[in-house]
Amino acid sequence: MDAVTTHNPFAVNDVVFSRETGIPLEKMNTFGCSLIWGHPQAPTGMRAIAELVTELSLRGGGVGLFTGCAAGDTAAAIVVSVED
């Protein structure tokens, strides 16, 4: 994964995700936490996916992962590929 965005209310989820997958925290949520826009999954998740695509475009392309929360754990995920 070249970039990861997550939408969950608990920072510990991102820390555990990073440790379990080996993806550095520096590659995650580059534009900040999506919770600043609220917690409803649909609008904030869509914004996070748009930010992920933007980040990959700025990097010249790549593969990115978005994950969304469900009662404190990851429930939804999508992998996107951007070619420049």
GROMACS .gro file of N, CA, C and O in nm:
model
  336
    1MET      N    1   0.084  -0.117   0.000
    1MET     CA    2   0.000   0.000   0.000
    1MET      C    3   0.089   0.124   0.000
    1MET      O    4   0.182   0.135   0.078
    2ASP      N    5   0.054   0.216  -0.088
    2ASP     CA    6   0.128   0.342  -0.095
    2ASP      C    7   0.069   0.447  -0.002
    2ASP      O    8   0.139   0.540   0.039
    3ALA      N    9  -0.058   0.433   0.031
    3ALA     CA   10  -0.125   0.527   0.121
    3ALA      C   11  -0.246   0.458   0.184
    3ALA      O   12  -0.305   0.369   0.123
    4VAL      N   13  -0.280   0.502   0.305
    4VAL     CA   14  -0.394   0.445   0.377
    4VAL      C   15  -0.471   0.558   0.444
    4VAL      O   16  -0.411   0.647   0.505
    5THR      N   17  -0.603   0.556   0.429
    5THR     CA   18  -0.688   0.645   0.508
    5THR      C   19  -0.782   0.559   0.591
    5THR      O   20  -0.829   0.454   0.546
    6THR      N   21  -0.805   0.601   0.713
    6THR     CA   22  -0.894   0.527   0.801
    6THR      C   23  -1.000   0.622   0.856
    6THR      O   24  -0.976   0.742   0.868
    7HIS      N   25  -1.113   0.567   0.887
    7HIS     CA   26  -1.221   0.644   0.950
    7HIS      C   27  -1.267   0.566   1.072
    7HIS      O   28  -1.347   0.474   1.061
    8ASN      N   29  -1.207   0.598   1.185
    8ASN     CA   30  -1.250   0.535   1.309
    8ASN      C   31  -1.222   0.630   1.424
    8ASN      O   32  -1.132   0.713   1.416
    9PRO      N   33  -1.297   0.621   1.532
    9PRO     CA   34  -1.283   0.716   1.642
    9PRO      C   35  -1.172   0.683   1.742
    9PRO      O   36  -1.152   0.757   1.835
   10PHE      N   37  -1.101   0.575   1.720
   10PHE     CA   38  -1.002   0.534   1.818
   10PHE      C   39  -0.863   0.526   1.755
   10PHE      O   40  -0.839   0.442   1.667
   11ALA      N   41  -0.771   0.612   1.798
   11ALA     CA   42  -0.636   0.615   1.743
   11ALA      C   43  -0.565   0.480   1.761
   11ALA      O   44  -0.483   0.442   1.678
   12VAL      N   45  -0.599   0.410   1.867
   12VAL     CA   46  -0.534   0.281   1.892
   12VAL      C   47  -0.557   0.183   1.777
   12VAL      O   48  -0.472   0.100   1.748
   13ASN      N   49  -0.672   0.194   1.709
   13ASN     CA   50  -0.697   0.107   1.593
   13ASN      C   51  -0.592   0.127   1.485
   13ASN      O   52  -0.546   0.031   1.424
   14ASP      N   53  -0.556   0.253   1.460
   14ASP     CA   54  -0.453   0.282   1.360
   14ASP      C   55  -0.317   0.230   1.403
   14ASP      O   56  -0.240   0.180   1.322
   15VAL      N   57  -0.286   0.243   1.531
   15VAL     CA   58  -0.158   0.194   1.582
   15VAL      C   59  -0.149   0.042   1.567
   15VAL      O   60  -0.049  -0.011   1.519
   16VAL      N   61  -0.254  -0.028   1.606
   16VAL     CA   62  -0.255  -0.175   1.592
   16VAL      C   63  -0.250  -0.214   1.444
   16VAL      O   64  -0.175  -0.304   1.406
   17PHE      N   65  -0.327  -0.147   1.360
   17PHE     CA   66  -0.325  -0.174   1.216
   17PHE      C   67  -0.183  -0.160   1.162
   17PHE      O   68  -0.135  -0.245   1.088
   18SER      N   69  -0.117  -0.051   1.200
   18SER     CA   70   0.020  -0.026   1.154
   18SER      C   71   0.114  -0.138   1.200
   18SER      O   72   0.194  -0.189   1.120
   19ARG      N   73   0.104  -0.177   1.324
   19ARG     CA   74   0.191  -0.283   1.377
   19ARG      C   75   0.166  -0.418   1.310
   19ARG      O   76   0.257  -0.492   1.279
   20GLU      N   77   0.039  -0.449   1.288
   20GLU     CA   78   0.003  -0.580   1.231
   20GLU      C   79   0.037  -0.591   1.082
   20GLU      O   80   0.066  -0.699   1.034
   21THR      N   81   0.029  -0.479   1.010
   21THR     CA   82   0.050  -0.483   0.865
   21THR      C   83   0.189  -0.435   0.823
   21THR      O   84   0.230  -0.458   0.710
   22GLY      N   85   0.258  -0.366   0.913
   22GLY     CA   86   0.389  -0.311   0.879
   22GLY      C   87   0.382  -0.181   0.801
   22GLY      O   88   0.484  -0.129   0.757
   23ILE      N   89   0.262  -0.128   0.783
   23ILE     CA   90   0.247   0.000   0.714
   23ILE      C   91   0.279   0.111   0.813
   23ILE      O   92   0.215   0.121   0.918
   24PRO      N   93   0.379   0.196   0.784
   24PRO     CA   94   0.416   0.302   0.878
   24PRO      C   95   0.302   0.402   0.901
   24PRO      O   96   0.227   0.434   0.808
   25LEU      N   97   0.289   0.449   1.023
   25LEU     CA   98   0.187   0.548   1.055
   25LEU      C   99   0.200   0.672   0.968
   25LEU      O  100   0.102   0.740   0.939
   26GLU      N  101   0.321   0.703   0.921
   26GLU     CA  102   0.345   0.820   0.838
   26GLU      C  103   0.275   0.810   0.702
   26GLU      O  104   0.254   0.910   0.634
   27LYS      N  105   0.239   0.688   0.661
   27LYS     CA  106   0.168   0.667   0.534
   27LYS      C  107   0.017   0.669   0.553
   27LYS      O  108  -0.057   0.655   0.458
   28MET      N  109  -0.027   0.690   0.676
   28MET     CA  110  -0.169   0.683   0.707
   28MET      C  111  -0.226   0.822   0.735
   28MET      O  112  -0.164   0.904   0.802
   29ASN      N  113  -0.345   0.847   0.682
   29ASN     CA  114  -0.421   0.970   0.711
   29ASN      C  115  -0.337   1.097   0.691
   29ASN      O  116  -0.331   1.184   0.777
   30THR      N  117  -0.275   1.108   0.576
   30THR     CA  118  -0.187   1.221   0.545
   30THR      C  119  -0.259   1.355   0.556
   30THR      O  120  -0.199   1.454   0.595
   31PHE      N  121  -0.388   1.358   0.522
   31PHE     CA  122  -0.464   1.482   0.529
   31PHE      C  123  -0.533   1.499   0.665
   31PHE      O  124  -0.618   1.586   0.680
   32GLY      N  125  -0.498   1.419   0.763
   32GLY     CA  126  -0.556   1.430   0.895
   32GLY      C  127  -0.670   1.332   0.917
   32GLY      O  128  -0.704   1.252   0.831
   33CYS      N  129  -0.729   1.341   1.033
   33CYS     CA  130  -0.836   1.250   1.072
   33CYS      C  131  -0.970   1.293   1.012
   33CYS      O  132  -1.008   1.409   1.020
   34SER      N  133  -1.040   1.197   0.955
   34SER     CA  134  -1.170   1.226   0.894
   34SER      C  135  -1.276   1.264   0.998
   34SER      O  136  -1.379   1.321   0.963
   35LEU      N  137  -1.252   1.236   1.123
   35LEU     CA  138  -1.353   1.263   1.226
   35LEU      C  139  -1.375   1.412   1.248
   35LEU      O  140  -1.475   1.452   1.308
   36ILE      N  141  -1.285   1.496   1.199
   36ILE     CA  142  -1.306   1.640   1.209
   36ILE      C  143  -1.434   1.680   1.136
   36ILE      O  144  -1.498   1.778   1.169
   37TRP      N  145  -1.474   1.601   1.036
   37TRP     CA  146  -1.595   1.630   0.958
   37TRP      C  147  -1.718   1.561   1.016
   37TRP      O  148  -1.826   1.573   0.963
   38GLY      N  149  -1.702   1.486   1.122
   38GLY     CA  150  -1.815   1.414   1.183
   38GLY      C  151  -1.791   1.265   1.175
   38GLY      O  152  -1.690   1.219   1.125
   39HIS      N  153  -1.885   1.189   1.227
   39HIS     CA  154  -1.866   1.045   1.231
   39HIS      C  155  -1.956   0.964   1.139
   39HIS      O  156  -1.933   0.845   1.122
   40PRO      N  157  -2.055   1.024   1.072
   40PRO     CA  158  -2.136   0.941   0.981
   40PRO      C  159  -2.049   0.876   0.874
   40PRO      O  160  -1.970   0.943   0.807
   41GLN      N  161  -2.062   0.748   0.860
   41GLN     CA  162  -1.975   0.670   0.771
   41GLN      C  163  -1.981   0.716   0.626
   41GLN      O  164  -1.879   0.730   0.560
   42ALA      N  165  -2.099   0.737   0.572
   42ALA     CA  166  -2.110   0.766   0.428
   42ALA      C  167  -2.041   0.896   0.388
   42ALA      O  168  -1.951   0.892   0.303
   43PRO      N  169  -2.076   1.012   0.442
   43PRO     CA  170  -2.012   1.134   0.393
   43PRO      C  171  -1.864   1.145   0.431
   43PRO      O  172  -1.783   1.188   0.349
   44THR      N  173  -1.830   1.107   0.551
   44THR     CA  174  -1.690   1.119   0.590
   44THR      C  175  -1.606   1.010   0.525
   44THR      O  176  -1.490   1.033   0.488
   45GLY      N  177  -1.662   0.892   0.507
   45GLY     CA  178  -1.590   0.786   0.435
   45GLY      C  179  -1.565   0.825   0.291
   45GLY      O  180  -1.456   0.805   0.238
   46MET      N  181  -1.665   0.883   0.226
   46MET     CA  182  -1.648   0.926   0.087
   46MET      C  183  -1.541   1.034   0.077
   46MET      O  184  -1.459   1.035  -0.015
   47ARG      N  185  -1.541   1.126   0.173
   47ARG     CA  186  -1.439   1.231   0.173
   47ARG      C  187  -1.300   1.169   0.190
   47ARG      O  188  -1.204   1.208   0.122
   48ALA      N  189  -1.287   1.072   0.280
   48ALA     CA  190  -1.158   1.007   0.302
   48ALA      C  191  -1.111   0.933   0.176
   48ALA      O  192  -0.993   0.932   0.143
   49ILE      N  193  -1.205   0.871   0.104
   49ILE     CA  194  -1.169   0.804  -0.021
   49ILE      C  195  -1.123   0.907  -0.124
   49ILE      O  196  -1.024   0.885  -0.195
   50ALA      N  197  -1.192   1.021  -0.132
   50ALA     CA  198  -1.151   1.127  -0.224
   50ALA      C  199  -1.012   1.179  -0.188
   50ALA      O  200  -0.928   1.204  -0.277
   51GLU      N  201  -0.985   1.195  -0.059
   51GLU     CA  202  -0.853   1.239  -0.016
   51GLU      C  203  -0.747   1.135  -0.049
   51GLU      O  204  -0.634   1.169  -0.086
   52LEU      N  205  -0.782   1.008  -0.038
   52LEU     CA  206  -0.689   0.900  -0.072
   52LEU      C  207  -0.654   0.905  -0.220
   52LEU      O  208  -0.537   0.898  -0.258
   53VAL      N  209  -0.754   0.921  -0.305
   53VAL     CA  210  -0.730   0.931  -0.450
   53VAL      C  211  -0.645   1.055  -0.481
   53VAL      O  212  -0.552   1.049  -0.563
   54THR      N  213  -0.675   1.166  -0.415
   54THR     CA  214  -0.596   1.288  -0.435
   54THR      C  215  -0.451   1.266  -0.395
   54THR      O  216  -0.358   1.305  -0.468
   55GLU      N  217  -0.430   1.204  -0.279
   55GLU     CA  218  -0.293   1.178  -0.233
   55GLU      C  219  -0.217   1.090  -0.332
   55GLU      O  220  -0.102   1.118  -0.366
   56LEU      N  221  -0.282   0.986  -0.380
   56LEU     CA  222  -0.217   0.898  -0.476
   56LEU      C  223  -0.187   0.972  -0.606
   56LEU      O  224  -0.081   0.952  -0.666
   57SER      N  225  -0.277   1.059  -0.650
   57SER     CA  226  -0.254   1.139  -0.770
   57SER      C  227  -0.134   1.231  -0.752
   57SER      O  228  -0.050   1.244  -0.842
   58LEU      N  229  -0.125   1.295  -0.635
   58LEU     CA  230  -0.012   1.384  -0.606
   58LEU      C  231   0.121   1.309  -0.603
   58LEU      O  232   0.226   1.365  -0.634
   59ARG      N  233   0.116   1.182  -0.568
   59ARG     CA  234   0.237   1.099  -0.563
   59ARG      C  235   0.273   1.040  -0.699
   59ARG      O  236   0.371   0.969  -0.712
   60GLY      N  237   0.188   1.063  -0.798
   60GLY     CA  238   0.213   1.007  -0.930
   60GLY      C  239   0.151   0.871  -0.951
   60GLY      O  240   0.185   0.799  -1.044
   61GLY      N  241   0.057   0.835  -0.866
   61GLY     CA  242  -0.013   0.707  -0.878
   61GLY      C  243   0.022   0.612  -0.765
   61GLY      O  244   0.108   0.641  -0.682
   62GLY      N  245  -0.045   0.500  -0.763
   62GLY     CA  246  -0.019   0.399  -0.662
   62GLY      C  247  -0.146   0.331  -0.616
   62GLY      O  248  -0.254   0.354  -0.670
   63VAL      N  249  -0.130   0.249  -0.515
   63VAL     CA  250  -0.241   0.172  -0.459
   63VAL      C  251  -0.268   0.222  -0.318
   63VAL      O  252  -0.175   0.241  -0.239
   64GLY      N  253  -0.395   0.243  -0.287
   64GLY     CA  254  -0.431   0.293  -0.156
   64GLY      C  255  -0.544   0.211  -0.094
   64GLY      O  256  -0.620   0.143  -0.163
   65LEU      N  257  -0.552   0.220   0.037
   65LEU     CA  258  -0.652   0.148   0.115
   65LEU      C  259  -0.731   0.244   0.201
   65LEU      O  260  -0.671   0.328   0.270
   66PHE      N  261  -0.863   0.233   0.198
   66PHE     CA  262  -0.950   0.304   0.292
   66PHE      C  263  -1.016   0.201   0.380
   66PHE      O  264  -1.064   0.097   0.333
   67THR      N  265  -1.021   0.228   0.510
   67THR     CA  266  -1.096   0.143   0.603
   67THR      C  267  -1.191   0.230   0.683
   67THR      O  268  -1.159   0.343   0.716
   68GLY      N  269  -1.307   0.175   0.713
   68GLY     CA  270  -1.407   0.247   0.792
   68GLY      C  271  -1.443   0.169   0.917
   68GLY      O  272  -1.423   0.049   0.925
   69CYS      N  273  -1.497   0.239   1.014
   69CYS     CA  274  -1.524   0.176   1.143
   69CYS      C  275  -1.664   0.117   1.152
   69CYS      O  276  -1.751   0.148   1.073
   70ALA      N  277  -1.680   0.034   1.252
   70ALA     CA  278  -1.811  -0.020   1.289
   70ALA      C  279  -1.801  -0.062   1.435
   70ALA      O  280  -1.738  -0.161   1.467
   71ALA      N  281  -1.857   0.020   1.520
   71ALA     CA  282  -1.857  -0.008   1.664
   71ALA      C  283  -1.716  -0.029   1.719
   71ALA      O  284  -1.691  -0.117   1.799
   72GLY      N  285  -1.623   0.055   1.672
   72GLY     CA  286  -1.488   0.052   1.727
   72GLY      C  287  -1.391  -0.039   1.656
   72GLY      O  288  -1.275  -0.048   1.694
   73ASP      N  289  -1.433  -0.107   1.553
   73ASP     CA  290  -1.343  -0.195   1.480
   73ASP      C  291  -1.360  -0.169   1.331
   73ASP      O  292  -1.452  -0.100   1.289
   74THR      N  293  -1.272  -0.221   1.249
   74THR     CA  294  -1.280  -0.200   1.105
   74THR      C  295  -1.388  -0.288   1.045
   74THR      O  296  -1.391  -0.408   1.069
   75ALA      N  297  -1.475  -0.228   0.963
   75ALA     CA  298  -1.585  -0.303   0.904
   75ALA      C  299  -1.587  -0.296   0.753
   75ALA      O  300  -1.618  -0.393   0.687
   76ALA      N  301  -1.556  -0.180   0.697
   76ALA     CA  302  -1.563  -0.162   0.552
   76ALA      C  303  -1.423  -0.128   0.502
   76ALA      O  304  -1.346  -0.063   0.571
   77ALA      N  305  -1.393  -0.173   0.383
   77ALA     CA  306  -1.262  -0.140   0.325
   77ALA      C  307  -1.274  -0.138   0.173
   77ALA      O  308  -1.359  -0.206   0.115
   78ILE      N  309  -1.188  -0.056   0.112
   78ILE     CA  310  -1.181  -0.051  -0.033
   78ILE      C  311  -1.036  -0.024  -0.071
   78ILE      O  312  -0.966   0.052  -0.005
   79VAL      N  313  -0.992  -0.094  -0.175
   79VAL     CA  314  -0.858  -0.072  -0.230
   79VAL      C  315  -0.876   0.000  -0.363
   79VAL      O  316  -0.959  -0.041  -0.445
   80VAL      N  317  -0.802   0.109  -0.383
   80VAL     CA  318  -0.809   0.185  -0.507
   80VAL      C  319  -0.671   0.190  -0.572
   80VAL      O  320  -0.570   0.187  -0.502
   81SER      N  321  -0.672   0.195  -0.704
   81SER     CA  322  -0.548   0.208  -0.779
   81SER      C  323  -0.558   0.331  -0.867
   81SER      O  324  -0.658   0.349  -0.937
   82VAL      N  325  -0.458   0.416  -0.859
   82VAL     CA  326  -0.456   0.539  -0.938
   82VAL      C  327  -0.334   0.534  -1.028
   82VAL      O  328  -0.222   0.510  -0.983
   83GLU      N  329  -0.359   0.551  -1.157
   83GLU     CA  330  -0.250   0.556  -1.254
   83GLU      C  331  -0.238   0.698  -1.303
   83GLU      O  332  -0.338   0.763  -1.333
   84ASP      N  333  -0.116   0.745  -1.310
   84ASP     CA  334  -0.094   0.882  -1.355
   84ASP      C  335  -0.047   0.886  -1.498
   84ASP      O  336   0.007   0.800  -1.552
   0.00000   0.00000   0.00000
